[in-house]
Tab-separated table of C-alpha atoms in Angstrom:
chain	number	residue	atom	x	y	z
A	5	UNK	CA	14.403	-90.270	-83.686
A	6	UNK	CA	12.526	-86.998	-84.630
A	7	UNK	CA	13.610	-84.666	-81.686
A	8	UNK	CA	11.046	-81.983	-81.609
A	9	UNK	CA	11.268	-78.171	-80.328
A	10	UNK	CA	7.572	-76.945	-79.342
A	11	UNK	CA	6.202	-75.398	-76.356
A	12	UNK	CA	5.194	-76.576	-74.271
A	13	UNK	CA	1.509	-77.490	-73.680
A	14	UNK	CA	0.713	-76.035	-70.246
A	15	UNK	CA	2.754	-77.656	-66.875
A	16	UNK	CA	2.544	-81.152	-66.529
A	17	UNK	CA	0.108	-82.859	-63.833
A	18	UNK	CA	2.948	-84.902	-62.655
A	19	UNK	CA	3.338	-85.883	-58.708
A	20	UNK	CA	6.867	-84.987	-58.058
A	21	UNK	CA	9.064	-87.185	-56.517
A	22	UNK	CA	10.202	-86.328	-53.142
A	23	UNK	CA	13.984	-86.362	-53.364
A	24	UNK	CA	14.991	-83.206	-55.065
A	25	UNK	CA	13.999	-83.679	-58.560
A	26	UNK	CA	13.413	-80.299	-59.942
A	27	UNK	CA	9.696	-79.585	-61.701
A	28	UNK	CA	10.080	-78.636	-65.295
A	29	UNK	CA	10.659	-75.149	-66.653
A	30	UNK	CA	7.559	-73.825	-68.460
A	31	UNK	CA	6.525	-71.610	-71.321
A	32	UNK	CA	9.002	-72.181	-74.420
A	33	UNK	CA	12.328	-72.546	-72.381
A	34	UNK	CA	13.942	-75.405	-74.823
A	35	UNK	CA	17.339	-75.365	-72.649
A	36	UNK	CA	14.898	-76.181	-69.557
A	37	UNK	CA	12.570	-78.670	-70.861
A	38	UNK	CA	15.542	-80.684	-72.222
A	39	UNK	CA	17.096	-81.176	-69.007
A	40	UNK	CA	13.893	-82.386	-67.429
A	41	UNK	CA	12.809	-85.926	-68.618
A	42	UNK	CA	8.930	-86.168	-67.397
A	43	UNK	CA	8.574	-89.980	-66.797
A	44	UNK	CA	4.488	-91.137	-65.969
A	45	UNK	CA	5.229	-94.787	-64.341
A	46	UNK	CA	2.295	-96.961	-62.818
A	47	UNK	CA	2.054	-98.033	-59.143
A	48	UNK	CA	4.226	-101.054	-59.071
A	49	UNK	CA	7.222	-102.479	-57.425
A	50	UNK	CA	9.098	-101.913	-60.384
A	51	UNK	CA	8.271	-97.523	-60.335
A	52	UNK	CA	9.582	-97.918	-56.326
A	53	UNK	CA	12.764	-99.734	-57.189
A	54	UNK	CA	13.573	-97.082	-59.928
A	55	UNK	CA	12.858	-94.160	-57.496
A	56	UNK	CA	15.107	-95.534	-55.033
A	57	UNK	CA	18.211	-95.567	-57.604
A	58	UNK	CA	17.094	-92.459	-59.744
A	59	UNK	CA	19.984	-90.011	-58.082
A	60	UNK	CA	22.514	-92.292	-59.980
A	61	UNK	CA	20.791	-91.531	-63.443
A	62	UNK	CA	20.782	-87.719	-62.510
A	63	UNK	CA	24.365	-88.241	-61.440
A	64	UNK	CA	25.462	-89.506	-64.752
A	65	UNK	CA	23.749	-87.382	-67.106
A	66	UNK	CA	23.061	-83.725	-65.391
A	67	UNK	CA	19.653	-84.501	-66.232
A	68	UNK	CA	16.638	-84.198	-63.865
A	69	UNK	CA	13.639	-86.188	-63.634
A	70	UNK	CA	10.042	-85.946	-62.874
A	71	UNK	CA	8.064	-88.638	-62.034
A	72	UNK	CA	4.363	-89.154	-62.086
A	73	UNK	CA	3.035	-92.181	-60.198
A	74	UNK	CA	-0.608	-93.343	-60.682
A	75	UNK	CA	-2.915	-96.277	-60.084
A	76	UNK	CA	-3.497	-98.225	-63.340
A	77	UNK	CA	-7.213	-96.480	-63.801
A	78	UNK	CA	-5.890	-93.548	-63.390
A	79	UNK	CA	-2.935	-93.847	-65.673
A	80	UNK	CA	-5.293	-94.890	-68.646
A	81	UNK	CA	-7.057	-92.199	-68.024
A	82	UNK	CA	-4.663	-89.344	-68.284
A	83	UNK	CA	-3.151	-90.899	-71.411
A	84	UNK	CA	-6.473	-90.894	-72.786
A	85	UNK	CA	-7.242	-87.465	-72.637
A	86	UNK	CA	-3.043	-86.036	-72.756
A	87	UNK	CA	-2.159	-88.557	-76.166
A	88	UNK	CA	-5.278	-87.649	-77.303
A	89	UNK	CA	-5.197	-84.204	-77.045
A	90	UNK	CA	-1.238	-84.365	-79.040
A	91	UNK	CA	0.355	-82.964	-75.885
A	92	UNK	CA	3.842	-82.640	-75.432
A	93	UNK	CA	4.463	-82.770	-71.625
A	94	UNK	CA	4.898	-86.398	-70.710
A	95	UNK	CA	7.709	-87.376	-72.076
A	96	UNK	CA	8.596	-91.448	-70.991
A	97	UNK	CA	5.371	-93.596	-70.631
A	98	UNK	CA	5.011	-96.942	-68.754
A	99	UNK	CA	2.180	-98.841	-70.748
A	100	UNK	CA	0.703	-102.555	-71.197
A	101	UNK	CA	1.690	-103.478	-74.194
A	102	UNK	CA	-0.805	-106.057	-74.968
A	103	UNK	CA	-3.672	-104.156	-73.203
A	104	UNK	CA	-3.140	-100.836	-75.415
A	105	UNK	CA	-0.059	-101.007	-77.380
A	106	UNK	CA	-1.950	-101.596	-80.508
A	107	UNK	CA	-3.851	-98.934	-80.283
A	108	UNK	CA	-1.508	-96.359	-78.974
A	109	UNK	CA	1.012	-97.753	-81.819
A	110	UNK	CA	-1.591	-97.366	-84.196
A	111	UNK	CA	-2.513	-93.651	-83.233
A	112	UNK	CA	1.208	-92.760	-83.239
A	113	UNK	CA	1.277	-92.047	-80.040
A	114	UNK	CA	3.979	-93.933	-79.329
A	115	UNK	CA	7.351	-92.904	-80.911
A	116	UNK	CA	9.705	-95.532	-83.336
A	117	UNK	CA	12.520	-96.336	-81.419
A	118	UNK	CA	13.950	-98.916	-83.928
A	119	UNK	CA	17.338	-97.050	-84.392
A	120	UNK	CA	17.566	-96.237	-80.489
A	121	UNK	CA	17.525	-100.360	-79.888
A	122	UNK	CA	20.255	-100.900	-82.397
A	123	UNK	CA	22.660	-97.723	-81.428
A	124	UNK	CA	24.101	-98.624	-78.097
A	125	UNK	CA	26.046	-102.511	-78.846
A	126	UNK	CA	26.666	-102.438	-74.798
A	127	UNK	CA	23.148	-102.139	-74.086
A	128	UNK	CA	22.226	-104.548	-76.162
A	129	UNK	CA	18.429	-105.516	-77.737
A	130	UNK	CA	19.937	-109.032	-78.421
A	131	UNK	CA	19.613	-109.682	-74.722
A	132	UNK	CA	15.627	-109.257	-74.759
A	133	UNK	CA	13.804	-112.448	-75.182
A	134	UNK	CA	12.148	-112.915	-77.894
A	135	UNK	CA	8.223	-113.256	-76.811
A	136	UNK	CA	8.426	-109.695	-75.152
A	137	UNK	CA	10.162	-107.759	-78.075
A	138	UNK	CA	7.677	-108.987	-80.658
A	139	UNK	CA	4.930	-107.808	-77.849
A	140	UNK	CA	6.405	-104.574	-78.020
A	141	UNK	CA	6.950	-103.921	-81.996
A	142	UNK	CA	4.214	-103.029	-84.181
A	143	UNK	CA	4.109	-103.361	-87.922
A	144	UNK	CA	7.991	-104.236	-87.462
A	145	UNK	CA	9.159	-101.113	-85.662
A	146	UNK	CA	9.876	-100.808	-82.099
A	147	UNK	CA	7.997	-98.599	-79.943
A	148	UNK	CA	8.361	-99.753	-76.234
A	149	UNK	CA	11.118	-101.698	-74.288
A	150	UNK	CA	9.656	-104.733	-71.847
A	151	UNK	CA	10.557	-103.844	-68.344
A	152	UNK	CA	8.540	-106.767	-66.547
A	153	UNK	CA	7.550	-110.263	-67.990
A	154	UNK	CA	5.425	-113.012	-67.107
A	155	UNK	CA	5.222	-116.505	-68.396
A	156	UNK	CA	2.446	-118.986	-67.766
A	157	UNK	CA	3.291	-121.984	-65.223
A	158	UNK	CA	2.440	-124.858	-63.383
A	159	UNK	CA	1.829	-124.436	-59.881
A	160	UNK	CA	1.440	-127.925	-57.880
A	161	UNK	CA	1.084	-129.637	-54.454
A	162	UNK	CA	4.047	-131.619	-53.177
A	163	UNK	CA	2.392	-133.730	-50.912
A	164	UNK	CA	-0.656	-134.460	-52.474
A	165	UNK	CA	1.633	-136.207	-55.796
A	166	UNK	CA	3.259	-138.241	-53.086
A	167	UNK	CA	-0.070	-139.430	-51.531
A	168	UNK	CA	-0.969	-140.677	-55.294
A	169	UNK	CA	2.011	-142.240	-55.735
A	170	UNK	CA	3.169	-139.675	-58.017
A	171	UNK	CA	7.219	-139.086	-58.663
A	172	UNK	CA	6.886	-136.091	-60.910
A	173	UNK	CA	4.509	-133.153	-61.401
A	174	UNK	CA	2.928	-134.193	-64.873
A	175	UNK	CA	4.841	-133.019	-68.211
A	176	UNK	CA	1.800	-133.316	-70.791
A	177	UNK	CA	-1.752	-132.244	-70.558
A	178	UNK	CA	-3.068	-135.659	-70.590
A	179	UNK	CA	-0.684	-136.386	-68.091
A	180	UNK	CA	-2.000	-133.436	-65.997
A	181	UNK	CA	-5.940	-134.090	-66.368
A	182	UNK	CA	-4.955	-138.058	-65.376
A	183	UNK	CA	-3.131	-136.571	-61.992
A	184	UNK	CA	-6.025	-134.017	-61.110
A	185	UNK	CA	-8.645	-136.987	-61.485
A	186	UNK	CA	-6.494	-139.625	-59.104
A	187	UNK	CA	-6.277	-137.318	-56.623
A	188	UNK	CA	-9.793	-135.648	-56.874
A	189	UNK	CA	-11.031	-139.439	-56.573
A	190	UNK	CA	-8.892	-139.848	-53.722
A	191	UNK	CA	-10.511	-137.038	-51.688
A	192	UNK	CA	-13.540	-135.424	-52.861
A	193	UNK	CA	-12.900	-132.227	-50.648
A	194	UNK	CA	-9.485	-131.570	-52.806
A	195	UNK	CA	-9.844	-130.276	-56.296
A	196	UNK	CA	-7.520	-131.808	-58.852
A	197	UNK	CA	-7.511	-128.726	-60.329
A	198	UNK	CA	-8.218	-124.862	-60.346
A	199	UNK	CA	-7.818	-122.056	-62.359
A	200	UNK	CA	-9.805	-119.079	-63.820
A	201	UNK	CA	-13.017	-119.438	-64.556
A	202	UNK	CA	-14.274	-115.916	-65.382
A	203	UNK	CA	-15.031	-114.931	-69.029
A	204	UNK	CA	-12.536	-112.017	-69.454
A	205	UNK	CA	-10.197	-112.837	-66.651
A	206	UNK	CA	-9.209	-116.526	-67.766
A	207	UNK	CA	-8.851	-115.571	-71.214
A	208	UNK	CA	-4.748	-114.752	-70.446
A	209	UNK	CA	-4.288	-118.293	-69.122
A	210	UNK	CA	-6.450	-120.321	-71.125
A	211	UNK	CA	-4.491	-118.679	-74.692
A	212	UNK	CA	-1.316	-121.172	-73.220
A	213	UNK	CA	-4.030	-124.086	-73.255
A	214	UNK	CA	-4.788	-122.764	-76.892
A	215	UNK	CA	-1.081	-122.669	-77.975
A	216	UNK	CA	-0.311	-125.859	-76.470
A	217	UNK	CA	-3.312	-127.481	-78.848
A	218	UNK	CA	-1.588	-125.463	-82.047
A	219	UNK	CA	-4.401	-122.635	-81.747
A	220	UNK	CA	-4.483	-119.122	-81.895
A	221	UNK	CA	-7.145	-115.787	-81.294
A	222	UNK	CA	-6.673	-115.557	-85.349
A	223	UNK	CA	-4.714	-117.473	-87.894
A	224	UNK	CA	-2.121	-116.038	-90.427
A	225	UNK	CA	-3.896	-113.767	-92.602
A	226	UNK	CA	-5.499	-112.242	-89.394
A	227	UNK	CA	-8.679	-113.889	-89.457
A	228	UNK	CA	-10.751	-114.877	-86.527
A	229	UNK	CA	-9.267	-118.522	-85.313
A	230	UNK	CA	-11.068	-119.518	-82.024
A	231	UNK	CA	-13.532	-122.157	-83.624
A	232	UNK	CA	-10.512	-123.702	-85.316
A	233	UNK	CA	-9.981	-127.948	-84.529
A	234	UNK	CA	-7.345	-126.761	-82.291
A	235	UNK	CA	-9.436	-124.014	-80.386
A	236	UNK	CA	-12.824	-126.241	-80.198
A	237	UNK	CA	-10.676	-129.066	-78.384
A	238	UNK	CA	-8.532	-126.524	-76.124
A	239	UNK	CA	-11.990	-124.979	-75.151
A	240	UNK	CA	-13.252	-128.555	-74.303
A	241	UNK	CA	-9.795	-129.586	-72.536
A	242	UNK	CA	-9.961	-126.548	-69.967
A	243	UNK	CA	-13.544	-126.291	-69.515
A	244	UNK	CA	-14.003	-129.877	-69.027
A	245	UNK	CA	-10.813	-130.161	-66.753
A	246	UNK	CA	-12.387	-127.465	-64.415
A	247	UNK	CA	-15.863	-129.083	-64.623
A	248	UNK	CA	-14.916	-132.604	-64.257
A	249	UNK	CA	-12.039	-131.927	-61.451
A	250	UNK	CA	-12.105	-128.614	-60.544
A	251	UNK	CA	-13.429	-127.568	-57.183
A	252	UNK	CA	-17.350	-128.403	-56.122
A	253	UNK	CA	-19.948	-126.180	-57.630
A	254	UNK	CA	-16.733	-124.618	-59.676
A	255	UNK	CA	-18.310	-121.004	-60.590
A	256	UNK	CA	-17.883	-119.194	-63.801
A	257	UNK	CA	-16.059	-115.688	-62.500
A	258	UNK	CA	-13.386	-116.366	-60.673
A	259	UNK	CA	-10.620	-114.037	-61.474
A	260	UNK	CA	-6.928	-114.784	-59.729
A	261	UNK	CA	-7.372	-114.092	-56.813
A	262	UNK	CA	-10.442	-116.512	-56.047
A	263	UNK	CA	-8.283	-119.502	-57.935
A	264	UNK	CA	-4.936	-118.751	-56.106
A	265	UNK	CA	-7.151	-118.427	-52.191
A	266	UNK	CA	-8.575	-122.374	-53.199
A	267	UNK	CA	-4.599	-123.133	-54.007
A	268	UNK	CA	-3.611	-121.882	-51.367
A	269	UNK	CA	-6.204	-122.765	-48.862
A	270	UNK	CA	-5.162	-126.454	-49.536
A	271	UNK	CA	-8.078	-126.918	-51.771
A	272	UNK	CA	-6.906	-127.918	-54.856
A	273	UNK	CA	-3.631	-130.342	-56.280
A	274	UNK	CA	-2.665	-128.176	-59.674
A	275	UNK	CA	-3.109	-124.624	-60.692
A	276	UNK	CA	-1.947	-122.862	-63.562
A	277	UNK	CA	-1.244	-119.238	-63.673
A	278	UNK	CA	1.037	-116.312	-63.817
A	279	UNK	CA	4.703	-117.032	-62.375
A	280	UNK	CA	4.248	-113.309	-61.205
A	281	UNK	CA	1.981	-114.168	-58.083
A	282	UNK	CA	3.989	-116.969	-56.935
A	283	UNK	CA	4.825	-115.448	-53.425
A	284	UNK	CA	1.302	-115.601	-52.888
A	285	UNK	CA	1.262	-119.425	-52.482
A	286	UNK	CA	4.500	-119.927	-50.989
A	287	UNK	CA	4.705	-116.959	-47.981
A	288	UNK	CA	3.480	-118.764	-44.931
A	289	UNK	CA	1.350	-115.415	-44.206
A	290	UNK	CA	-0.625	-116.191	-47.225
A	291	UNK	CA	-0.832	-119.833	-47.821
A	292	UNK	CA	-1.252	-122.607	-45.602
A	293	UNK	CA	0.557	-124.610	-48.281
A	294	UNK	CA	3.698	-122.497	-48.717
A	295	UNK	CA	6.125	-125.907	-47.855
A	296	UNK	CA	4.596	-127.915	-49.621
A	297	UNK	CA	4.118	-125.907	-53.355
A	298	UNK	CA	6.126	-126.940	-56.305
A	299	UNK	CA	6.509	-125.221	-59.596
A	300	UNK	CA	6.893	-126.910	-63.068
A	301	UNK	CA	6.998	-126.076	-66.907
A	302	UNK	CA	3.567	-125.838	-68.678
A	303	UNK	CA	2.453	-129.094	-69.880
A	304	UNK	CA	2.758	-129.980	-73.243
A	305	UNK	CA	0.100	-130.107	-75.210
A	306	UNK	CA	-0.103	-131.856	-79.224
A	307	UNK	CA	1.920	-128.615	-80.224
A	308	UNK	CA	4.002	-129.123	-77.419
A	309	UNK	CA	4.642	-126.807	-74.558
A	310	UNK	CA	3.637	-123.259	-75.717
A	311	UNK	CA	2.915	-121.014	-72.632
A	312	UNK	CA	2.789	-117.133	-72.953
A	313	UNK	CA	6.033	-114.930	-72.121
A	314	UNK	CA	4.857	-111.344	-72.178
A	315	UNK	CA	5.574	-108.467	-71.216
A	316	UNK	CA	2.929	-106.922	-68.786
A	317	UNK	CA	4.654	-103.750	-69.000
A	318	UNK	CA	6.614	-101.449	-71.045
A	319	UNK	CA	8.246	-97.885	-71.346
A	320	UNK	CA	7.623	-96.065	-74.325
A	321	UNK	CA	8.339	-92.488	-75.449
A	322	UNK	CA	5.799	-90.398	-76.715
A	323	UNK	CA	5.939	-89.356	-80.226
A	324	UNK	CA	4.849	-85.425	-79.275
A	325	UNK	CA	7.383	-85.347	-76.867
A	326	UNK	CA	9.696	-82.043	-77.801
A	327	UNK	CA	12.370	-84.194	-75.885
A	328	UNK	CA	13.076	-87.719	-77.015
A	329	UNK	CA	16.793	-87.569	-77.001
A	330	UNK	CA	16.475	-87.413	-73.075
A	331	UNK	CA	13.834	-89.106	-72.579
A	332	UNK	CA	15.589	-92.443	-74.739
A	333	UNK	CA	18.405	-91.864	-71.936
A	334	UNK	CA	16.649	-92.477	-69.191
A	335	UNK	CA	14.824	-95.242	-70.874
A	336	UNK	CA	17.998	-97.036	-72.154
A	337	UNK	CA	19.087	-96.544	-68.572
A	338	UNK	CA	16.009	-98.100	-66.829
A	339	UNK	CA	16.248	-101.034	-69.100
A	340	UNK	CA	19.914	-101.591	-68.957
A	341	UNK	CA	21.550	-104.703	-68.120
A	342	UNK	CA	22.397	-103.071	-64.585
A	343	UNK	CA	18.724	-101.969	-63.785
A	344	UNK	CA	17.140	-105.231	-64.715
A	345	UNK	CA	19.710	-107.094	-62.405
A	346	UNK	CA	18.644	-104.647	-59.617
A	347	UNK	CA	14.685	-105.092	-60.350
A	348	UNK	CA	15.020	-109.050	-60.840
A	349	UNK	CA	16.960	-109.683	-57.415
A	350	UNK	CA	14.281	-107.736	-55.690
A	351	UNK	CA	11.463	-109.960	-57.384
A	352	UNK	CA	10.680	-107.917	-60.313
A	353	UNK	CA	10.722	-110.402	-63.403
A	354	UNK	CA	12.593	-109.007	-66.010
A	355	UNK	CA	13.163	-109.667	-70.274
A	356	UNK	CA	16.884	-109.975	-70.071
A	357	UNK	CA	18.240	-113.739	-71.211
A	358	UNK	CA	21.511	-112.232	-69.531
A	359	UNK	CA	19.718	-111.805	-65.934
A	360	UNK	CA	17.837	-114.673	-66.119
A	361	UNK	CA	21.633	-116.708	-66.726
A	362	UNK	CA	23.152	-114.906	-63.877
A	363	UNK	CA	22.711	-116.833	-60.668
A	364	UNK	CA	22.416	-113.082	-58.746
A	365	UNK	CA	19.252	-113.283	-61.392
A	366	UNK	CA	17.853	-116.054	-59.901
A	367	UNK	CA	19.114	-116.235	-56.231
A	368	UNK	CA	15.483	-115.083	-54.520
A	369	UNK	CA	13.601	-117.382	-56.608
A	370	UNK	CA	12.431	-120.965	-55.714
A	371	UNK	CA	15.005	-123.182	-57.886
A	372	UNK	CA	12.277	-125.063	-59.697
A	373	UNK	CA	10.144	-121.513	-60.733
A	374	UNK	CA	13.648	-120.438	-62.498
A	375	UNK	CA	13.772	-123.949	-64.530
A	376	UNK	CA	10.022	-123.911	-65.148
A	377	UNK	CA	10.425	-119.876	-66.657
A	378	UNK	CA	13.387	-121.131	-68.457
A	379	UNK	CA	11.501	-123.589	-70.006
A	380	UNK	CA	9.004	-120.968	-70.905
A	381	UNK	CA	11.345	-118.163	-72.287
A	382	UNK	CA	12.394	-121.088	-74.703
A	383	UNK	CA	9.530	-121.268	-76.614
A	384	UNK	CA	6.879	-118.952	-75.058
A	385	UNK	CA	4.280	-116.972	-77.273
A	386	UNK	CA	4.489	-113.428	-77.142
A	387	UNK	CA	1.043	-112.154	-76.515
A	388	UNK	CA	-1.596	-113.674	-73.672
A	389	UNK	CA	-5.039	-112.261	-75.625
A	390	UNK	CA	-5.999	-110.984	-79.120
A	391	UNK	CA	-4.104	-108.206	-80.156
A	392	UNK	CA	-6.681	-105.928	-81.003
A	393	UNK	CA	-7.859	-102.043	-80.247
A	394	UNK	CA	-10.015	-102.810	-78.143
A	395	UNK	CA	-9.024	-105.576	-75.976
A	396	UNK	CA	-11.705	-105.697	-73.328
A	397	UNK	CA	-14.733	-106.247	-75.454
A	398	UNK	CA	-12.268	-109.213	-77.515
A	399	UNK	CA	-11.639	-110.925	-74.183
A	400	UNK	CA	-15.377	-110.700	-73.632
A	401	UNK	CA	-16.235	-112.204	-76.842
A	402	UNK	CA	-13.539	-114.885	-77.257
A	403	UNK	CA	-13.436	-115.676	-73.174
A	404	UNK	CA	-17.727	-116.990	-73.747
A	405	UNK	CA	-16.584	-120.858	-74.785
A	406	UNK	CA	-14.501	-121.213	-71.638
A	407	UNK	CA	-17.498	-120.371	-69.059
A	408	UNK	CA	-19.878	-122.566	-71.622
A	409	UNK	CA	-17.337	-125.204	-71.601
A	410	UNK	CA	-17.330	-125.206	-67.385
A	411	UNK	CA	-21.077	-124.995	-67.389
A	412	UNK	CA	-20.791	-128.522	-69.238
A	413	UNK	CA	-22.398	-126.897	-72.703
A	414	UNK	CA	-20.835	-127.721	-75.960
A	415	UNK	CA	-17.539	-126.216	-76.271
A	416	UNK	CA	-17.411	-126.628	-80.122
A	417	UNK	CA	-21.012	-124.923	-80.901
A	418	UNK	CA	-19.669	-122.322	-78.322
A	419	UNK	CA	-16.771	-121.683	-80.582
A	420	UNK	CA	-18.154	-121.363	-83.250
A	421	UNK	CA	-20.698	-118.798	-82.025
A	422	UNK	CA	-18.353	-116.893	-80.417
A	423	UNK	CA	-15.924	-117.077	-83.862
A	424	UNK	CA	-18.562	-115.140	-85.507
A	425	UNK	CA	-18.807	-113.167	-83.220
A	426	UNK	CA	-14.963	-112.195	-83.032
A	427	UNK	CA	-15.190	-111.684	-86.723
A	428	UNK	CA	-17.345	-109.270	-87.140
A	429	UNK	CA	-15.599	-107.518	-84.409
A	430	UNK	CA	-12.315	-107.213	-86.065
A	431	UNK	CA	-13.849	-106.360	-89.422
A	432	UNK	CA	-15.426	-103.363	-87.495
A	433	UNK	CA	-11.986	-102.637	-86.063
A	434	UNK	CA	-10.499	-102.377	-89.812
A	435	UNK	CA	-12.648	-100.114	-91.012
């Protein structure tokens, strides 16, 4: 790694952490600035947890750290105008790897960390699964670590398979839209299934529908892909599944949060979705199901069972930093098999096959989630949207089939319009 000595550009903007972590020196003090790591985290579980354990790191090394916690807006923000700008004073970054790791990769703001990964044989890079690391490389070269993964699974009601004589939650996607109909038939008021319906937002969990049909955003030479065989009949499967069994007068922008309240208001039999959120349908504070909710592997679909496993966030180390010796220690820390033991147990979701073997790993999860991520881990893809620059305005584009598809229009004229569409938009992007 290219350890650079330049002063420093002005004092950082960082919220200091309140437990005795020192601010950093200013001016050109080089014997200062490298014993202050400046870590910018986002507001999450996982920034809390590593606060809490921080004085250990300090401990060990002699090193101080500053931390700077902000809401996600606000984080994108300041790296937008600090990466930007080539300055040197934040030092680890905590990014979304498929929302702007392209693009910071491809700006070089992020720095190459392939020889850090492969240096320490304890730590070990073999021990990340596979979907996150590949999330987290760019044109072969590492430039983040996952911290906190997700994987696409199948959330279902207990009771309502036993009502419909049902033994097992259903292991194929015929199997599932068969299941959702029976029970929809049985009672009207009870949707056989629910999931996102909005444009951008259902994008993430419709690309395991897409997988699962042998799709993809764009084939192998990087051309657009979404009015491909595959794509035109996973755009037809989910849209029609929501229109034909999803709840009454289904509408077309319902992000998570409107799904998960019909899940977990007893309104629906099958939902599919982030394993991330999964407290929200079984605590009893939020859901009036929470006894009765089972969790299962994605169904298969004729390319078998291909949910996503990403990582939804990452550290990285920016490549101005004048301190990237330091700042790799506290990331190798953070990341260590130790750390992502600590984060999992308190219901952080970590990237570590390792963790996810140890039964202190598992212990606070509902036994069937753990098989149903296993299952995903296997074989998950890597990335939950296009990987492009700019990922909203892709979502928006490629996202336009499933709400025509819900609305009953034709999914494969949909596809195709929106394929167009998607190309043009990544020939822009390359020029």
């Amino acid at each position: 790694m290219d350890v650079r000595r330049r002063s420093i550009l002005g004092t950082s903007l960082a919220v200091v952490a309140a437990m005795g972590l020192s601010a950093c020196g200013g001016g050109g003090d080089d014997s200062a600035s490298s014993k202050t790591v400046r870590v910018t985290l986002a507001n999450h579980v996982w920034t809390e947890n590593i606060k809490q354990a921080l004085p250990e790191f300090e401990k060990q090394t002699g090193l101080k750290v500053e931390i700077t916690q902000l809401g996600e807006d606000q984080l994108s923000d300041q790296y937008n105008v600090k990466l930007n700008a080539g300055s040197s004073d934040i030092d680890v970054m905590m990014y979304r790897p498929l929302q702007e790791g392209k693009l910071f990769a491809k700006n070089k703001y992020l720095a190459d960390l392939s020889d850090e990964v492969k240096s320490n044989k304890d730590w070990d890079v073999s021990d990340f699964q596979a979907g996150p690391v590949d999330a987290t490389s760019y044109e072969g070269k590492a430039v983040g670590v996952p911290i906190i993964t997700e994987q696409e699974v199948l959330y279902y009601r207990k009771d309502l398979l036993g009502k419909a004589g049902l033994t097992a939650p259903p292991k194929t996607l015929d199997e599932l839209k068969a299941a959702a109909a029976k029970i929809k038939a049985a009672d009207p008021s009870v949707a056989g299934f629910v999931a996102r319906t909005g444009k951008s937002p259902a994008v993430t969990q419709f690309s395991s529908f897409l997988y699962s049909f042998g799709g993809d955003f764009v084939d192998s030479s990087g051309k657009a892909a979404v009015n491909s065989e595959q794509a035109k009949q996973a755009y037809a499967y989910y849209g029609g599944l929501l229109k034909d069994h999803g709840p009454a007068n289904v509408s077309t922008d319902m992000s998570w949060p409107e799904a998960m309240a019909i899940f977990t208001q007893g309104k629906a039999a099958f939902y599919t979705e982030a394993n991330s959120l999964y407290k929200n349908a079984t605590d009893p504070a939020k859901s009036k199901v929470s006894e009765t909710v089972g969790f299962a592997p994605f169904p298969a679909g004729p390319a078998g069972s291909k949910p996503y496993n990403i990582p939804s966030w990452a550290l990285g180390i920016n490549d101005n930093s004048e301190n990237q010796s330091n700042a790799w220690k506290f990331v190798e820390w953070a990341t260590s098999k130790e750390q992502t033991l600590a984060q999992q147990k308190s219901g952080v979701p970590g990237a570590r096959t390792s963790v996810w073997a140890n039964p202190e790993g598992t212990a606070t999860y509902p036994k069937d989630l753990v098989e149903a991520i296993a299952a995903s881990t296997k074989d998950g893809v890597g990335h939950d949207r296009p990987l492009v620059n700019k990922v909203a305005q892709a979502r928006e584009i490629v996202g336009q089939p499933i709400v025509d598809a819900i609305a009953g229009k034709d999914a494969a004229a949909a596809a195709d319009t929106a394929n167009e569409a998607f190309q043009k938009f990544l020939d822009d992007e390359a020029k």
